[in-house]
CSV table of C-alpha atoms in Angstrom, one decimal:
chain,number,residue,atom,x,y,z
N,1,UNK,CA,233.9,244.3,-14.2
N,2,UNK,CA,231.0,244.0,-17.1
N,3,UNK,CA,227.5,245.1,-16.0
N,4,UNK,CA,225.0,242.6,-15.0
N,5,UNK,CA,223.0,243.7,-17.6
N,6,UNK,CA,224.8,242.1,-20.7
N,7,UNK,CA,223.6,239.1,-20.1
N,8,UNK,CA,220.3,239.9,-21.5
N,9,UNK,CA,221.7,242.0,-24.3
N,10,UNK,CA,219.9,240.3,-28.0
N,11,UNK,CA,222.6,239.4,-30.3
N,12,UNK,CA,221.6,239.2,-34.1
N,13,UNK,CA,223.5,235.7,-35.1
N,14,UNK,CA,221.7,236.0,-38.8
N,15,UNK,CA,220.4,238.9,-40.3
N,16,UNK,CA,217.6,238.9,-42.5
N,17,UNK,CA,215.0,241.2,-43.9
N,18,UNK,CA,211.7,240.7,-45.6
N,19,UNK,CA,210.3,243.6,-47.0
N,20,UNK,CA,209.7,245.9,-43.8
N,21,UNK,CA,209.8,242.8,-41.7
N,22,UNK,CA,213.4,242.2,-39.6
N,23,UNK,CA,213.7,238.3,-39.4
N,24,UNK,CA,216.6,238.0,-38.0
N,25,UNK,CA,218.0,235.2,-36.1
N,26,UNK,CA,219.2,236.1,-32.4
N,27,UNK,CA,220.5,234.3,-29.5
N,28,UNK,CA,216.9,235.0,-28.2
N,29,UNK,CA,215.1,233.3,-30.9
N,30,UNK,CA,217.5,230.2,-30.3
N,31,UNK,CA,217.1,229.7,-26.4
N,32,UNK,CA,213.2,230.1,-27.5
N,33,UNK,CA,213.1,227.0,-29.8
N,34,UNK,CA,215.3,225.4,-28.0
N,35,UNK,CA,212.9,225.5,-25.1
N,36,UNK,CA,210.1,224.3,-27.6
N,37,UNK,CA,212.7,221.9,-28.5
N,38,UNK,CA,213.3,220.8,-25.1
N,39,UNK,CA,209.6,220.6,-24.3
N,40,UNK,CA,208.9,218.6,-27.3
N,41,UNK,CA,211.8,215.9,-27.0
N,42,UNK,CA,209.9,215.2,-23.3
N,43,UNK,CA,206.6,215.0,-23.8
N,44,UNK,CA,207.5,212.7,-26.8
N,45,UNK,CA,209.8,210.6,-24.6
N,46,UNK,CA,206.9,210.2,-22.2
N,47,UNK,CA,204.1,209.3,-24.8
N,48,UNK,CA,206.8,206.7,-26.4
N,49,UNK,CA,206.7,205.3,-22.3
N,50,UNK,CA,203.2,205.3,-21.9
N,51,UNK,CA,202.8,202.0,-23.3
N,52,UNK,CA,204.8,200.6,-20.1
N,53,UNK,CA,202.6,198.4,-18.0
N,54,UNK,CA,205.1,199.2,-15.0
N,55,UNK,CA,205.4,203.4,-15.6
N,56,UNK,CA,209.2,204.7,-15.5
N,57,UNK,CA,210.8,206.9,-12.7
N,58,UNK,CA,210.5,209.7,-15.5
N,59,UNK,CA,207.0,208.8,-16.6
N,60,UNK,CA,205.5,209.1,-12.9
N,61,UNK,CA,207.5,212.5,-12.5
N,62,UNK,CA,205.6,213.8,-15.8
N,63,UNK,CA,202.4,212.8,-14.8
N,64,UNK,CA,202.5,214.1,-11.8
N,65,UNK,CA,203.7,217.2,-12.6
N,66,UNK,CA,200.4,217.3,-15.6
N,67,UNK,CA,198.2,216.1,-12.2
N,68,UNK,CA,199.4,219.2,-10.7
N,69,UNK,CA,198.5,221.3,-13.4
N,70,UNK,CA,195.4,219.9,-13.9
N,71,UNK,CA,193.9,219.9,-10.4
N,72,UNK,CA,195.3,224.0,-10.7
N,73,UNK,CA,192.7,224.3,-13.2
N,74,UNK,CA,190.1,222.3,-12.0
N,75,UNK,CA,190.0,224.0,-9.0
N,76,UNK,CA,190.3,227.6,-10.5
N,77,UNK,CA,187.6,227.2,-13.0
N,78,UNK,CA,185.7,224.8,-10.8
N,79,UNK,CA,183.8,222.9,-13.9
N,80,UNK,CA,183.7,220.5,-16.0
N,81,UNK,CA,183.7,222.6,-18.9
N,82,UNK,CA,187.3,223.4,-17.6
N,83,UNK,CA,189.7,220.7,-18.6
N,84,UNK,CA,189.0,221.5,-22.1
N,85,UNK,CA,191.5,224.6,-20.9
N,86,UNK,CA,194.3,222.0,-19.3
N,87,UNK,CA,196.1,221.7,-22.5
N,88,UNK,CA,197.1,225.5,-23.2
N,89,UNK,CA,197.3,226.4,-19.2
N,90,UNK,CA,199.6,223.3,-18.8
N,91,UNK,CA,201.8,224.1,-22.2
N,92,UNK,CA,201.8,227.7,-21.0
N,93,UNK,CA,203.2,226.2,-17.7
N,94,UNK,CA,205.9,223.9,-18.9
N,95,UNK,CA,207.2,226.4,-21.6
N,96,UNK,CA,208.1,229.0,-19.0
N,97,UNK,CA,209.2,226.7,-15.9
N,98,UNK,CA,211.9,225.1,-19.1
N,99,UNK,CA,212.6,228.5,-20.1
N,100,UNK,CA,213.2,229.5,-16.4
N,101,UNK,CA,215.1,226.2,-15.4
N,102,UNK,CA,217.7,227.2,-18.9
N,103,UNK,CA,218.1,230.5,-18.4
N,104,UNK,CA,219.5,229.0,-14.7
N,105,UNK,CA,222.4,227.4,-16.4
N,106,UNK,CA,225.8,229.3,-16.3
N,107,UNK,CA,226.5,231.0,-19.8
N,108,UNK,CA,223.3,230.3,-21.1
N,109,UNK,CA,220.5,233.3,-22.1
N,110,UNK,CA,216.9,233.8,-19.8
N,111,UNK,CA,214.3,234.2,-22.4
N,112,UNK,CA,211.3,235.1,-19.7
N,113,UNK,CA,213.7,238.1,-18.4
N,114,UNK,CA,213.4,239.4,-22.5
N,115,UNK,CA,210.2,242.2,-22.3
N,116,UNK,CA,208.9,240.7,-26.1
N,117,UNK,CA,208.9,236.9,-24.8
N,118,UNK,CA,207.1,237.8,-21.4
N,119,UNK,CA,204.9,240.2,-23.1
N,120,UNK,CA,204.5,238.0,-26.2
N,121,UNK,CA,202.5,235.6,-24.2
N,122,UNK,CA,200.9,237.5,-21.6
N,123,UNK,CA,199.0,239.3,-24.9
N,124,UNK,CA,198.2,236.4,-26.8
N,125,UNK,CA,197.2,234.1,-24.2
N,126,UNK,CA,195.2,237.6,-23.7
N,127,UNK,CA,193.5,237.9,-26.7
N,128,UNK,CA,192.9,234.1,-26.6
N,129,UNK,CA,190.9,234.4,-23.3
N,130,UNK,CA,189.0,237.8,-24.4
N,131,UNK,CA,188.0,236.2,-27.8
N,132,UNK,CA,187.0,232.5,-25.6
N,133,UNK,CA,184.6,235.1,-23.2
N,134,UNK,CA,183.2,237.1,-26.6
N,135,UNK,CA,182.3,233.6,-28.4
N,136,UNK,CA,180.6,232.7,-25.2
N,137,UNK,CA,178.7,235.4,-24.5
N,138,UNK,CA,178.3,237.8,-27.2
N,139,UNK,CA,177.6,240.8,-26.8
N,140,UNK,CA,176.8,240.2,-23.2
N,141,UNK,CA,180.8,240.1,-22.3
N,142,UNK,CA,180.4,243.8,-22.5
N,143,UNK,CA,178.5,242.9,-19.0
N,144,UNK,CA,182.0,242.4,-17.9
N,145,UNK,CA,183.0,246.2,-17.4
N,146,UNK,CA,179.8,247.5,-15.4
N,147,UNK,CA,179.9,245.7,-11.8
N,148,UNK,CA,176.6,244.4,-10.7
N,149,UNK,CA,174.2,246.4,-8.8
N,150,UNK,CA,176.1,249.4,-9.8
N,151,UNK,CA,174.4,252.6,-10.0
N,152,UNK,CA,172.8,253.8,-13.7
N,153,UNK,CA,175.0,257.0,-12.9
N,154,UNK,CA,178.6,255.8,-12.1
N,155,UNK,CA,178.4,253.5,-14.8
N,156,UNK,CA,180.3,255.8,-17.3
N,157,UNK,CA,183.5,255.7,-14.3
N,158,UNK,CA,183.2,252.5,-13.8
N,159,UNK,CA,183.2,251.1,-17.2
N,160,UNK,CA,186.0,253.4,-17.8
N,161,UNK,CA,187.9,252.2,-14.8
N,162,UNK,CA,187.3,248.3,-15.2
N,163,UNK,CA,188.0,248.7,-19.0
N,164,UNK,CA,191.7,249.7,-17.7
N,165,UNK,CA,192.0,247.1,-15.4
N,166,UNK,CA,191.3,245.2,-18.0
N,167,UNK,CA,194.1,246.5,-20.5
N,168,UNK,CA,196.4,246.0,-17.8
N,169,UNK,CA,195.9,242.6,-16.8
N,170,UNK,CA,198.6,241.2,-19.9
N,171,UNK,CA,200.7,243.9,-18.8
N,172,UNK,CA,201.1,243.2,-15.7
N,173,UNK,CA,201.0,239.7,-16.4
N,174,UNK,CA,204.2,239.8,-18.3
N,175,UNK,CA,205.8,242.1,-16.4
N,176,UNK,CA,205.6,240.2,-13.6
N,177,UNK,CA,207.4,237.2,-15.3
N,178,UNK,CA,210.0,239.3,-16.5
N,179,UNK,CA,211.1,241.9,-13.1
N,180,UNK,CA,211.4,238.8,-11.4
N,181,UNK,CA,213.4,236.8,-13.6
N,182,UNK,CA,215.8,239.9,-14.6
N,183,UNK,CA,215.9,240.6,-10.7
N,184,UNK,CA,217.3,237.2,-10.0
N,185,UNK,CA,219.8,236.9,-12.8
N,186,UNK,CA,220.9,240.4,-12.0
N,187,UNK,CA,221.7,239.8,-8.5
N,188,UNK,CA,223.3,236.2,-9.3
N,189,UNK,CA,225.5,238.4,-11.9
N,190,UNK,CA,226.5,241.2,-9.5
N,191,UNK,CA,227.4,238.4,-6.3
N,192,UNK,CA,229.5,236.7,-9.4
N,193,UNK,CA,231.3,239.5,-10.5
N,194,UNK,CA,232.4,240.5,-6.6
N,195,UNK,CA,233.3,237.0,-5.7
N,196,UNK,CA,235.7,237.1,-8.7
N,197,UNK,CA,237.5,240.5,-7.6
N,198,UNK,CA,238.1,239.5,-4.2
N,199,UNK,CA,239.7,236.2,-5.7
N,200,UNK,CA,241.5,237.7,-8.0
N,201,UNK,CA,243.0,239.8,-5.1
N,202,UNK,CA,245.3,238.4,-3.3
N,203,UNK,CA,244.9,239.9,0.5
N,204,UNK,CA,240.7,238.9,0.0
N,205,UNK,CA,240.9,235.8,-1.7
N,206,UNK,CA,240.2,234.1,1.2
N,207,UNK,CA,237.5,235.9,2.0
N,208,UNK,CA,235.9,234.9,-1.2
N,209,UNK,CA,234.1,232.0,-0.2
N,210,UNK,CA,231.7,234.5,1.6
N,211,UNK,CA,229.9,235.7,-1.7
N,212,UNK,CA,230.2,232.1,-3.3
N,213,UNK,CA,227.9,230.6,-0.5
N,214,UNK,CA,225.7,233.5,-1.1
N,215,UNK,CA,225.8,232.4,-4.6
N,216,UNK,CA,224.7,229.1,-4.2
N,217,UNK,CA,221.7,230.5,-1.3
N,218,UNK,CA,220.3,232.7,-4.3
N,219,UNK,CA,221.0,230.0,-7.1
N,220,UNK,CA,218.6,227.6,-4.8
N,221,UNK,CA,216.5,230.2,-4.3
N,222,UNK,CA,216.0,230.9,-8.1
N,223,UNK,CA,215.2,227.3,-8.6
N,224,UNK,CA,212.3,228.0,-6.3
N,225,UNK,CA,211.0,231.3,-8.2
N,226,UNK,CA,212.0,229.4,-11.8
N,227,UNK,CA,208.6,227.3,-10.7
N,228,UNK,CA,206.9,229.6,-8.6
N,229,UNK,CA,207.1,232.2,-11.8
N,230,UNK,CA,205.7,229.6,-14.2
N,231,UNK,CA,202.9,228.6,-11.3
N,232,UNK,CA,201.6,232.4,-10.8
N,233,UNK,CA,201.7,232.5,-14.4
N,234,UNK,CA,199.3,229.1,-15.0
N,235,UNK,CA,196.5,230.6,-11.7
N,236,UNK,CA,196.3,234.2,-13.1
N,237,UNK,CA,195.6,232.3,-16.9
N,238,UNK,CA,192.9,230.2,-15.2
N,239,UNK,CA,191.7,233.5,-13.0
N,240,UNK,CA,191.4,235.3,-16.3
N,241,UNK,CA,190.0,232.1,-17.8
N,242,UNK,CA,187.1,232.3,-15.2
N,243,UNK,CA,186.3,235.2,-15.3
N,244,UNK,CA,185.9,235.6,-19.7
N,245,UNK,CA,183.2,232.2,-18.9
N,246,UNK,CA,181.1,233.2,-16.0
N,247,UNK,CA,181.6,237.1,-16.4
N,248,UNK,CA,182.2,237.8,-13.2
């Protein structure tokens, strides 16, 4: 019996090496633009369908599913200013809810449950919101670290102690995404791998069915955290997005 933690082992398919930079090509890289690639092929499909005076079954799904996004944001950043932020929030969305929905599919690799993907865009879309809240403000984002109303004395505390809250908040971000993806697979692999020794074994094969209906429980339930991941994800961007506009 193989441990559940293989699956997420990064295979080098190419290896390549610029200088002091490893390009390589790994099975992580591929499930990655294959998820662009995936994301791309439907949001094309759907522009190409706009043009319909009577929408497709497909079409409505998509725009609901941007509706939803949008009204997330709307009602996060609660301006008008804000839908100028739909577009990354939304892409942010879809990219992990189709990375979540492949890395569901038997044999295939969970890109969100690799610690550079998860913390690749927790830090970018990071820096993206700290530099949005410094071109806003100035020198007044500083403002940010020193509570209101706080006293001139426990200012050098508190600064200290917001400014590592702050740090933390793409750490945690990412870490988030990727405990609960790796939890999930994990468990999926581990129910697996006992439901095939007691049917490989002749006086429990019967008994078998037990852990293959747990199996199918959990796989239904990972649907649910494959969105509800991606959803977290999209409010704690617009949370973040909130607070780098109105400093508070």
């Amino acid at each position: 019996m193989y441990s559940p933690l293989e699956q997420f082992s990064v295979i080098s398919l190419y290896s390549l090496q610029i200088g002091f930079i490893d390009v390589s090509l790994t099975n992580s890289a591929i499930y990655c633009l294959l998820t662009i690639g995936c994301v791309r092929v439907i949001w094309s499909t759907l522009f190409l369908d706009g043009g319909l005076v009577i929408p497709s079954r497909y079409q409505v799904v998509s725009e609901m599913l941007y509706e939803f996004v949008s009204g997330l944001v709307l009602e996060q950043l609660g301006s008008y200013e804000a839908r100028k932020y739909v577009g990354i929030v939304f892409t942010t969305w879809l990219f992990i809810f189709t990375a979540n929905l492949i890395g569901l599919i038997p044999f295939s690799f969970a890109t969100t449950a690799q610690l550079v993907v998860a913390f690749g865009l927790s830090f970018s879309l990071f820096i993206g919101v700290t530099l949005i809240g410094v071109l806003k403000h100035g020198l007044s984002f500083l403002s940010f670290f020193l509570p209101g109303g706080a006293p001139i004395g426990l200012a050098p505390l508190l600064v200290v102690i917001e400014l590592i809250s702050y740090i933390f908040r793409p750490i945690s971000l990412g870490v988030r995404l990727f405990a609960n993806i790796t939890a999930g697979h994990s468990l999926l692999a581990i129910i697996a791998n006992f439901a095939w020794a007691m049917a490989t074994n002749g006086l429990y094969a019967i008994l078998s069915i037990i852990p293959i209906v747990v199996i199918v429980a959990i796989y239904g339930l990972e649907l649910a955290v494959a969105f509800l991941q991606a959803y977290v994800f999209a409010v704690l961007l617009c949370i973040y997005l909130k607070d780098a506009i109105e400093l508070h």
